[in-house]
Amino acid sequence: MAKQTISDQIVKIPRLEYELLREAYKQLKRQALLLRILEAEKNLKQKKIKEVNIDKFIKNI
């Protein structure tokens, strides 16, 4: 008989699977960041830039 994996909304998974899922999540986050950087570099090369007043820029941060 299989163990119950969910009790009181808590999911139980083996440690190895947890570590693999965590590493996969980290890799996806890194890839997303790299894609954003590549897109920004591509836009800079194509001179697709936006000029904004410095005061407006600071307010948006």
Short mmCIF file of N, CA and C in Angstrom, two decimals:
data_model
loop_
_atom_site.label_atom_id
_atom_site.label_comp_id
_atom_site.label_asym_id
_atom_site.label_seq_id
_atom_site.Cartn_x
_atom_site.Cartn_y
_atom_site.Cartn_z
N MET A 1 0.84 -1.17 0.00
CA MET A 1 0.00 0.00 0.00
C MET A 1 0.89 1.25 0.00
N ALA A 2 0.57 2.22 -0.83
CA ALA A 2 1.38 3.43 -0.96
C ALA A 2 1.17 4.36 0.23
N LYS A 3 2.23 5.09 0.54
CA LYS A 3 2.14 6.08 1.61
C LYS A 3 1.28 7.25 1.16
N GLN A 4 0.63 7.86 2.10
CA GLN A 4 -0.12 9.07 1.79
C GLN A 4 0.89 10.21 1.64
N THR A 5 0.82 10.92 0.52
CA THR A 5 1.81 11.97 0.27
C THR A 5 1.32 13.36 0.66
N ILE A 6 0.03 13.50 0.88
CA ILE A 6 -0.50 14.81 1.26
C ILE A 6 -1.23 14.67 2.58
N SER A 7 -0.85 15.49 3.54
CA SER A 7 -1.56 15.52 4.80
C SER A 7 -1.65 16.97 5.27
N ASP A 8 -2.82 17.44 5.49
CA ASP A 8 -3.04 18.82 5.93
C ASP A 8 -2.37 19.82 4.99
N GLN A 9 -2.53 19.62 3.69
CA GLN A 9 -2.01 20.51 2.65
C GLN A 9 -0.48 20.58 2.62
N ILE A 10 0.21 19.61 3.14
CA ILE A 10 1.66 19.55 3.07
C ILE A 10 2.03 18.36 2.19
N VAL A 11 2.84 18.61 1.18
CA VAL A 11 3.24 17.56 0.26
C VAL A 11 4.57 16.99 0.72
N LYS A 12 4.65 15.67 0.79
CA LYS A 12 5.90 15.01 1.18
C LYS A 12 6.52 14.38 -0.06
N ILE A 13 7.77 14.76 -0.34
CA ILE A 13 8.50 14.16 -1.44
C ILE A 13 9.88 13.77 -0.94
N PRO A 14 10.48 12.78 -1.57
CA PRO A 14 11.83 12.38 -1.16
C PRO A 14 12.83 13.53 -1.33
N ARG A 15 13.84 13.53 -0.50
CA ARG A 15 14.83 14.61 -0.49
C ARG A 15 15.52 14.77 -1.84
N LEU A 16 15.89 13.67 -2.48
CA LEU A 16 16.57 13.75 -3.77
C LEU A 16 15.68 14.44 -4.81
N GLU A 17 14.41 14.07 -4.84
CA GLU A 17 13.49 14.70 -5.78
C GLU A 17 13.34 16.19 -5.47
N TYR A 18 13.28 16.52 -4.20
CA TYR A 18 13.18 17.93 -3.80
C TYR A 18 14.39 18.71 -4.29
N GLU A 19 15.57 18.16 -4.09
CA GLU A 19 16.79 18.84 -4.52
C GLU A 19 16.84 18.99 -6.04
N LEU A 20 16.38 17.96 -6.76
CA LEU A 20 16.35 18.06 -8.22
C LEU A 20 15.36 19.13 -8.68
N LEU A 21 14.19 19.18 -8.06
CA LEU A 21 13.21 20.21 -8.41
C LEU A 21 13.73 21.60 -8.09
N ARG A 22 14.40 21.74 -6.96
CA ARG A 22 14.95 23.04 -6.57
C ARG A 22 16.02 23.48 -7.57
N GLU A 23 16.88 22.55 -7.98
CA GLU A 23 17.93 22.88 -8.94
C GLU A 23 17.32 23.23 -10.30
N ALA A 24 16.29 22.50 -10.71
CA ALA A 24 15.62 22.82 -11.98
C ALA A 24 15.02 24.22 -11.93
N TYR A 25 14.41 24.57 -10.81
CA TYR A 25 13.83 25.91 -10.64
C TYR A 25 14.92 26.98 -10.75
N LYS A 26 16.06 26.74 -10.10
CA LYS A 26 17.17 27.71 -10.16
C LYS A 26 17.66 27.87 -11.60
N GLN A 27 17.76 26.75 -12.32
CA GLN A 27 18.23 26.80 -13.70
C GLN A 27 17.27 27.61 -14.57
N LEU A 28 15.97 27.41 -14.37
CA LEU A 28 14.99 28.16 -15.15
C LEU A 28 15.07 29.65 -14.85
N LYS A 29 15.29 30.00 -13.58
CA LYS A 29 15.43 31.41 -13.22
C LYS A 29 16.67 32.01 -13.89
N ARG A 30 17.78 31.24 -13.90
CA ARG A 30 19.01 31.72 -14.54
C ARG A 30 18.79 31.92 -16.04
N GLN A 31 18.12 30.95 -16.67
CA GLN A 31 17.87 31.05 -18.11
C GLN A 31 17.00 32.26 -18.43
N ALA A 32 16.00 32.52 -17.60
CA ALA A 32 15.14 33.68 -17.82
C ALA A 32 15.96 34.96 -17.71
N LEU A 33 16.85 35.03 -16.74
CA LEU A 33 17.70 36.21 -16.58
C LEU A 33 18.62 36.37 -17.79
N LEU A 34 19.22 35.27 -18.24
CA LEU A 34 20.11 35.34 -19.40
C LEU A 34 19.35 35.79 -20.65
N LEU A 35 18.12 35.31 -20.81
CA LEU A 35 17.32 35.73 -21.96
C LEU A 35 17.02 37.23 -21.91
N ARG A 36 16.74 37.74 -20.71
CA ARG A 36 16.49 39.18 -20.57
C ARG A 36 17.74 39.97 -20.91
N ILE A 37 18.90 39.49 -20.48
CA ILE A 37 20.16 40.17 -20.78
C ILE A 37 20.43 40.15 -22.28
N LEU A 38 20.24 39.00 -22.91
CA LEU A 38 20.47 38.89 -24.36
C LEU A 38 19.53 39.81 -25.13
N GLU A 39 18.28 39.87 -24.70
CA GLU A 39 17.30 40.74 -25.35
C GLU A 39 17.71 42.21 -25.21
N ALA A 40 18.18 42.58 -24.03
CA ALA A 40 18.63 43.96 -23.80
C ALA A 40 19.84 44.28 -24.68
N GLU A 41 20.78 43.35 -24.78
CA GLU A 41 21.96 43.57 -25.62
C GLU A 41 21.56 43.71 -27.09
N LYS A 42 20.63 42.88 -27.52
CA LYS A 42 20.16 42.95 -28.90
C LYS A 42 19.51 44.30 -29.18
N ASN A 43 18.69 44.77 -28.25
CA ASN A 43 18.03 46.06 -28.42
C ASN A 43 19.04 47.20 -28.44
N LEU A 44 20.08 47.10 -27.62
CA LEU A 44 21.12 48.14 -27.62
C LEU A 44 21.86 48.17 -28.95
N LYS A 45 22.16 47.00 -29.50
CA LYS A 45 22.86 46.94 -30.79
C LYS A 45 22.01 47.53 -31.90
N GLN A 46 20.70 47.33 -31.81
CA GLN A 46 19.79 47.85 -32.83
C GLN A 46 19.36 49.29 -32.52
N LYS A 47 19.95 49.85 -31.50
CA LYS A 47 19.67 51.22 -31.06
C LYS A 47 18.20 51.41 -30.70
N LYS A 48 17.59 50.36 -30.18
CA LYS A 48 16.22 50.45 -29.68
C LYS A 48 16.30 50.86 -28.21
N ILE A 49 16.50 52.12 -28.01
CA ILE A 49 16.63 52.61 -26.64
C ILE A 49 15.55 53.66 -26.39
N LYS A 50 15.28 53.87 -25.15
CA LYS A 50 14.26 54.83 -24.75
C LYS A 50 14.92 55.88 -23.87
N GLU A 51 14.71 57.12 -24.21
CA GLU A 51 15.26 58.20 -23.40
C GLU A 51 14.18 58.71 -22.45
N VAL A 52 14.56 58.83 -21.19
CA VAL A 52 13.63 59.25 -20.15
C VAL A 52 14.31 60.31 -19.30
N ASN A 53 13.55 61.28 -18.89
CA ASN A 53 14.05 62.31 -17.98
C ASN A 53 14.53 61.63 -16.70
N ILE A 54 15.66 62.06 -16.16
CA ILE A 54 16.25 61.42 -14.99
C ILE A 54 15.32 61.46 -13.78
N ASP A 55 14.62 62.57 -13.59
CA ASP A 55 13.70 62.66 -12.46
C ASP A 55 12.56 61.65 -12.59
N LYS A 56 12.05 61.50 -13.80
CA LYS A 56 10.97 60.54 -14.05
C LYS A 56 11.48 59.11 -13.83
N PHE A 57 12.71 58.86 -14.27
CA PHE A 57 13.31 57.54 -14.08
C PHE A 57 13.43 57.20 -12.60
N ILE A 58 13.92 58.15 -11.82
CA ILE A 58 14.10 57.91 -10.38
C ILE A 58 12.76 57.68 -9.70
N LYS A 59 11.74 58.41 -10.10
CA LYS A 59 10.40 58.22 -9.52
C LYS A 59 9.85 56.83 -9.81
N ASN A 60 10.21 56.27 -10.97
CA ASN A 60 9.70 54.95 -11.37
C ASN A 60 10.42 53.79 -10.69
N ILE A 61 11.53 54.07 -10.05
CA ILE A 61 12.30 52.99 -9.42
C ILE A 61 11.68 52.58 -8.12
#
